């Protein structure tokens, strides 16, 4: 148990000691390859929308009316009962 705690503390100390020394600055270092510039993007061309056509709006279909009495609406359509 004590050995695990000691190992954890050592790991934390090593991790913190690595944070104190940042990477050296790149002063005086010359680039290896040629300079690369951003490629020129083509200008977007205006796209004309298609001509608007008027679409007739149709009303939604209606369901047929139910003319059954209350007794007929409660009675099952078949004699088979499912449990």
Short mmCIF file of N, CA, C and O in Angstrom, two decimals:
data_model
loop_
_atom_site.label_atom_id
_atom_site.label_comp_id
_atom_site.label_asym_id
_atom_site.label_seq_id
_atom_site.Cartn_x
_atom_site.Cartn_y
_atom_site.Cartn_z
N UNK A 1 0.83 -1.18 0.00
CA UNK A 1 0.00 0.00 0.00
C UNK A 1 0.88 1.25 0.00
O UNK A 1 0.63 2.17 -0.75
N UNK A 2 1.90 1.25 0.85
CA UNK A 2 2.79 2.40 0.92
C UNK A 2 3.61 2.53 -0.36
O UNK A 2 3.91 3.62 -0.82
N UNK A 3 3.95 1.38 -0.95
CA UNK A 3 4.74 1.37 -2.17
C UNK A 3 3.93 1.96 -3.33
O UNK A 3 4.48 2.69 -4.16
N UNK A 4 2.64 1.70 -3.37
CA UNK A 4 1.77 2.25 -4.42
C UNK A 4 1.67 3.76 -4.29
O UNK A 4 1.74 4.49 -5.27
N UNK A 5 1.51 4.24 -3.07
CA UNK A 5 1.45 5.69 -2.82
C UNK A 5 2.75 6.37 -3.19
O UNK A 5 2.76 7.47 -3.75
N UNK A 6 3.88 5.73 -2.87
CA UNK A 6 5.18 6.28 -3.19
C UNK A 6 5.39 6.32 -4.71
O UNK A 6 5.91 7.30 -5.25
N UNK A 7 4.95 5.30 -5.41
CA UNK A 7 5.05 5.26 -6.87
C UNK A 7 4.18 6.33 -7.51
O UNK A 7 4.58 6.98 -8.48
N UNK A 8 2.99 6.55 -6.98
CA UNK A 8 2.10 7.59 -7.49
C UNK A 8 2.69 8.97 -7.28
O UNK A 8 2.62 9.84 -8.15
N UNK A 9 3.27 9.19 -6.10
CA UNK A 9 3.88 10.49 -5.81
C UNK A 9 5.06 10.73 -6.75
O UNK A 9 5.27 11.85 -7.24
N UNK A 10 5.85 9.71 -7.02
CA UNK A 10 6.99 9.84 -7.92
C UNK A 10 6.51 10.16 -9.34
O UNK A 10 7.11 10.98 -10.04
N UNK A 11 5.43 9.54 -9.76
CA UNK A 11 4.88 9.81 -11.10
C UNK A 11 4.40 11.25 -11.21
O UNK A 11 4.62 11.92 -12.22
N UNK A 12 3.76 11.75 -10.16
CA UNK A 12 3.29 13.13 -10.16
C UNK A 12 4.46 14.10 -10.21
O UNK A 12 4.44 15.09 -10.95
N UNK A 13 5.51 13.83 -9.44
CA UNK A 13 6.69 14.70 -9.45
C UNK A 13 7.37 14.71 -10.81
O UNK A 13 7.80 15.76 -11.30
N UNK A 14 7.47 13.57 -11.46
CA UNK A 14 8.07 13.51 -12.79
C UNK A 14 7.23 14.28 -13.81
O UNK A 14 7.76 14.97 -14.67
N UNK A 15 5.94 14.15 -13.68
CA UNK A 15 5.05 14.84 -14.60
C UNK A 15 5.15 16.35 -14.42
O UNK A 15 5.22 17.10 -15.39
N UNK A 16 5.17 16.82 -13.18
CA UNK A 16 5.27 18.24 -12.92
C UNK A 16 6.64 18.80 -13.30
O UNK A 16 6.75 19.94 -13.76
N UNK A 17 7.68 18.02 -13.15
CA UNK A 17 9.01 18.51 -13.52
C UNK A 17 9.14 18.65 -15.03
O UNK A 17 9.88 19.50 -15.52
N UNK A 18 8.45 17.88 -15.79
CA UNK A 18 8.47 17.98 -17.24
C UNK A 18 7.74 19.21 -17.73
O UNK A 18 8.02 19.73 -18.80
N UNK A 19 6.78 19.71 -16.97
CA UNK A 19 6.01 20.89 -17.37
C UNK A 19 6.81 22.18 -17.19
O UNK A 19 6.51 23.19 -17.80
N UNK A 20 7.82 22.19 -16.36
CA UNK A 20 8.56 23.40 -16.07
C UNK A 20 9.52 23.80 -17.18
O UNK A 20 9.94 24.95 -17.26
N UNK A 21 9.89 22.89 -18.08
CA UNK A 21 10.87 23.18 -19.12
C UNK A 21 10.17 23.09 -20.48
O UNK A 21 10.09 22.01 -21.06
N UNK A 22 9.70 24.23 -21.03
CA UNK A 22 9.03 24.16 -22.33
C UNK A 22 10.03 23.90 -23.44
O UNK A 22 11.24 24.00 -23.25
N UNK A 23 9.56 23.59 -24.60
CA UNK A 23 10.42 23.35 -25.75
C UNK A 23 11.18 24.62 -26.10
O UNK A 23 10.67 25.73 -25.94
N UNK A 24 12.42 24.51 -26.58
CA UNK A 24 13.18 25.71 -26.92
C UNK A 24 12.53 26.44 -28.10
O UNK A 24 11.87 25.84 -28.94
N UNK A 25 12.73 27.77 -28.15
CA UNK A 25 12.16 28.58 -29.22
C UNK A 25 12.85 28.25 -30.53
O UNK A 25 13.99 27.78 -30.56
N UNK A 26 12.19 28.51 -31.64
CA UNK A 26 12.73 28.22 -32.96
C UNK A 26 13.52 29.41 -33.52
O UNK A 26 13.48 29.69 -34.71
N UNK A 27 14.24 30.11 -32.69
CA UNK A 27 15.01 31.25 -33.15
C UNK A 27 16.23 30.78 -33.93
O UNK A 27 16.94 29.87 -33.51
N UNK A 28 16.49 31.39 -35.08
CA UNK A 28 17.66 31.06 -35.87
C UNK A 28 17.51 29.80 -36.69
O UNK A 28 18.46 29.37 -37.32
N UNK A 29 16.38 29.18 -36.72
CA UNK A 29 16.18 27.95 -37.49
C UNK A 29 15.57 28.33 -38.83
O UNK A 29 14.59 29.06 -38.91
N UNK A 30 16.17 27.85 -39.91
CA UNK A 30 15.68 28.15 -41.25
C UNK A 30 14.74 27.03 -41.71
O UNK A 30 14.99 25.86 -41.42
N UNK A 31 13.67 27.39 -42.44
CA UNK A 31 12.78 26.35 -42.94
C UNK A 31 13.49 25.49 -43.99
O UNK A 31 14.36 25.98 -44.72
N UNK A 32 13.13 24.23 -44.06
CA UNK A 32 13.80 23.29 -44.96
C UNK A 32 13.28 23.42 -46.39
O UNK A 32 14.05 23.47 -47.33
N UNK A 33 11.98 23.45 -46.58
CA UNK A 33 11.40 23.44 -47.92
C UNK A 33 11.02 24.82 -48.39
O UNK A 33 11.19 25.82 -47.69
N UNK A 34 10.50 24.90 -49.63
CA UNK A 34 10.06 26.19 -50.16
C UNK A 34 8.80 26.65 -49.44
O UNK A 34 8.06 25.85 -48.87
N UNK A 35 8.57 27.94 -49.47
CA UNK A 35 7.39 28.50 -48.82
C UNK A 35 6.14 28.08 -49.60
O UNK A 35 6.13 28.14 -50.83
N UNK A 36 5.15 27.68 -48.91
CA UNK A 36 3.90 27.25 -49.54
C UNK A 36 2.83 28.28 -49.19
O UNK A 36 2.61 28.58 -48.01
N UNK A 37 2.19 28.81 -50.22
CA UNK A 37 1.13 29.78 -49.97
C UNK A 37 -0.22 29.10 -50.13
O UNK A 37 -0.33 28.02 -50.72
N UNK A 38 -1.23 29.75 -49.62
CA UNK A 38 -2.58 29.21 -49.72
C UNK A 38 -3.02 29.23 -51.18
O UNK A 38 -2.80 30.21 -51.89
N UNK A 39 -3.61 28.17 -51.68
CA UNK A 39 -4.09 28.18 -53.07
C UNK A 39 -5.25 29.15 -53.22
O UNK A 39 -6.07 29.32 -52.31
N UNK A 40 -5.29 29.81 -54.37
CA UNK A 40 -6.36 30.77 -54.63
C UNK A 40 -7.67 30.01 -54.89
O UNK A 40 -7.71 29.10 -55.71
N UNK A 41 -8.69 30.39 -54.17
CA UNK A 41 -9.99 29.76 -54.36
C UNK A 41 -10.74 30.47 -55.48
O UNK A 41 -10.70 31.70 -55.58
N UNK A 42 -11.43 29.72 -56.34
CA UNK A 42 -12.20 30.37 -57.40
C UNK A 42 -13.37 31.14 -56.78
O UNK A 42 -13.93 30.73 -55.76
N UNK A 43 -13.70 32.24 -57.42
CA UNK A 43 -14.81 33.04 -56.93
C UNK A 43 -16.12 32.30 -57.15
O UNK A 43 -16.33 31.74 -58.22
N UNK A 44 -16.99 32.30 -56.16
CA UNK A 44 -18.28 31.61 -56.35
C UNK A 44 -19.13 32.36 -57.37
O UNK A 44 -19.18 33.59 -57.38
N UNK A 45 -19.75 31.60 -58.23
CA UNK A 45 -20.58 32.21 -59.26
C UNK A 45 -22.02 32.22 -58.77
O UNK A 45 -22.47 31.29 -58.10
N UNK A 46 -22.71 33.29 -59.14
CA UNK A 46 -24.10 33.43 -58.71
C UNK A 46 -24.96 32.40 -59.45
O UNK A 46 -24.84 32.22 -60.66
N UNK A 47 -25.79 31.74 -58.69
CA UNK A 47 -26.69 30.74 -59.26
C UNK A 47 -28.10 31.29 -59.18
O UNK A 47 -28.58 31.68 -58.12
N UNK A 48 -28.74 31.34 -60.33
CA UNK A 48 -30.10 31.86 -60.36
C UNK A 48 -31.08 30.76 -59.96
O UNK A 48 -30.96 29.63 -60.43
N UNK A 49 -32.03 31.08 -59.10
CA UNK A 49 -33.01 30.06 -58.72
C UNK A 49 -33.94 29.77 -59.90
O UNK A 49 -34.15 30.62 -60.77
N UNK A 50 -34.49 28.57 -59.95
CA UNK A 50 -35.41 28.25 -61.04
C UNK A 50 -36.66 29.12 -60.92
O UNK A 50 -37.02 29.58 -59.83
N UNK A 51 -37.33 29.36 -62.03
CA UNK A 51 -38.53 30.19 -61.96
C UNK A 51 -39.59 29.53 -61.07
O UNK A 51 -39.77 28.31 -61.08
N UNK A 52 -40.23 30.36 -60.30
CA UNK A 52 -41.23 29.85 -59.36
C UNK A 52 -42.50 29.46 -60.13
O UNK A 52 -43.02 30.22 -60.92
N UNK A 53 -42.94 28.24 -59.89
CA UNK A 53 -44.20 27.79 -60.48
C UNK A 53 -45.19 27.61 -59.37
O UNK A 53 -44.86 27.12 -58.29
N UNK A 54 -46.38 28.00 -59.61
CA UNK A 54 -47.41 27.92 -58.58
C UNK A 54 -48.03 26.53 -58.57
O UNK A 54 -48.50 26.03 -59.59
N UNK A 55 -47.96 25.88 -57.42
CA UNK A 55 -48.51 24.54 -57.26
C UNK A 55 -49.85 24.66 -56.57
O UNK A 55 -49.96 25.26 -55.50
N UNK A 56 -50.90 24.10 -57.17
CA UNK A 56 -52.21 24.21 -56.52
C UNK A 56 -52.23 23.39 -55.23
O UNK A 56 -51.71 22.29 -55.15
N UNK A 57 -52.82 23.97 -54.21
CA UNK A 57 -52.91 23.30 -52.91
C UNK A 57 -54.22 22.54 -52.86
O UNK A 57 -55.30 23.10 -53.08
N UNK A 58 -54.11 21.23 -52.60
CA UNK A 58 -55.30 20.38 -52.52
C UNK A 58 -55.65 20.15 -51.05
O UNK A 58 -54.78 19.95 -50.22
N UNK A 59 -56.94 20.16 -50.74
CA UNK A 59 -57.33 19.89 -49.35
C UNK A 59 -57.04 18.43 -49.00
O UNK A 59 -57.03 17.56 -49.86
N UNK A 60 -56.79 18.15 -47.73
CA UNK A 60 -56.52 16.76 -47.34
C UNK A 60 -57.77 15.90 -47.51
O UNK A 60 -58.89 16.39 -47.43
N UNK A 61 -57.57 14.61 -47.78
CA UNK A 61 -58.75 13.74 -47.95
C UNK A 61 -59.51 13.60 -46.64
O UNK A 61 -58.93 13.64 -45.55
N UNK A 62 -60.78 13.44 -46.74
CA UNK A 62 -61.62 13.28 -45.54
C UNK A 62 -62.01 11.82 -45.40
O UNK A 62 -62.14 11.08 -46.37
N UNK A 63 -62.19 11.40 -44.17
CA UNK A 63 -62.61 10.03 -43.88
C UNK A 63 -64.12 9.92 -44.00
O UNK A 63 -64.85 10.88 -43.75
N UNK A 64 -64.60 8.74 -44.40
CA UNK A 64 -66.06 8.57 -44.50
C UNK A 64 -66.69 8.67 -43.10
O UNK A 64 -66.09 8.29 -42.09
N UNK A 65 -67.88 9.18 -43.06
CA UNK A 65 -68.55 9.32 -41.77
C UNK A 65 -69.00 7.96 -41.25
O UNK A 65 -69.33 7.06 -42.01
N UNK A 66 -69.01 7.82 -39.94
CA UNK A 66 -69.40 6.57 -39.29
C UNK A 66 -70.85 6.71 -38.84
O UNK A 66 -71.14 7.45 -37.89
N UNK A 67 -71.74 5.99 -39.49
CA UNK A 67 -73.16 6.10 -39.19
C UNK A 67 -73.67 4.97 -38.30
O UNK A 67 -74.87 4.73 -38.24
N UNK A 68 -72.79 4.30 -37.59
CA UNK A 68 -73.23 3.20 -36.73
C UNK A 68 -73.77 3.74 -35.41
O UNK A 68 -73.36 4.81 -34.95
N UNK A 69 -74.63 2.97 -34.80
CA UNK A 69 -75.14 3.35 -33.48
C UNK A 69 -74.07 3.01 -32.44
O UNK A 69 -73.09 2.33 -32.73
N UNK A 70 -74.29 3.43 -31.21
CA UNK A 70 -73.30 3.17 -30.17
C UNK A 70 -73.17 1.67 -29.88
O UNK A 70 -72.10 1.17 -29.60
N UNK A 71 -74.28 0.93 -29.96
CA UNK A 71 -74.21 -0.52 -29.74
C UNK A 71 -73.40 -1.19 -30.84
O UNK A 71 -72.62 -2.10 -30.59
N UNK A 72 -73.60 -0.77 -32.08
CA UNK A 72 -72.87 -1.38 -33.18
C UNK A 72 -71.37 -1.03 -33.13
O UNK A 72 -70.53 -1.81 -33.54
N UNK A 73 -71.06 0.12 -32.64
CA UNK A 73 -69.66 0.50 -32.58
C UNK A 73 -68.91 -0.26 -31.49
O UNK A 73 -67.69 -0.42 -31.57
N UNK A 74 -69.61 -0.77 -30.47
CA UNK A 74 -68.97 -1.51 -29.39
C UNK A 74 -68.86 -2.98 -29.74
O UNK A 74 -67.94 -3.65 -29.30
N UNK A 75 -69.72 -3.48 -30.56
CA UNK A 75 -69.74 -4.90 -30.93
C UNK A 75 -68.52 -5.20 -31.81
O UNK A 75 -68.23 -4.46 -32.75
N UNK A 76 -67.80 -6.29 -31.53
CA UNK A 76 -66.64 -6.63 -32.35
C UNK A 76 -67.06 -7.05 -33.75
O UNK A 76 -68.18 -7.50 -33.98
N UNK A 77 -66.13 -6.91 -34.69
CA UNK A 77 -66.42 -7.28 -36.07
C UNK A 77 -66.48 -8.78 -36.26
O UNK A 77 -67.11 -9.27 -37.21
N UNK A 78 -65.83 -9.55 -35.40
CA UNK A 78 -65.87 -11.02 -35.53
C UNK A 78 -66.22 -11.61 -34.16
O UNK A 78 -66.17 -10.95 -33.14
N UNK A 79 -66.53 -12.89 -34.19
CA UNK A 79 -66.91 -13.59 -32.95
C UNK A 79 -65.69 -14.15 -32.23
O UNK A 79 -65.81 -14.68 -31.15
N UNK A 80 -64.54 -14.09 -32.82
CA UNK A 80 -63.33 -14.63 -32.22
C UNK A 80 -62.81 -13.65 -31.16
O UNK A 80 -62.66 -12.47 -31.44
N UNK A 81 -62.59 -14.14 -29.97
CA UNK A 81 -62.06 -13.32 -28.89
C UNK A 81 -60.59 -13.69 -28.68
O UNK A 81 -60.23 -14.85 -28.65
N UNK A 82 -59.77 -12.71 -28.55
CA UNK A 82 -58.35 -12.96 -28.31
C UNK A 82 -58.03 -12.59 -26.88
O UNK A 82 -58.41 -11.55 -26.37
N UNK A 83 -57.33 -13.48 -26.22
CA UNK A 83 -56.96 -13.24 -24.83
C UNK A 83 -55.49 -13.01 -24.74
O UNK A 83 -54.67 -13.54 -25.38
#
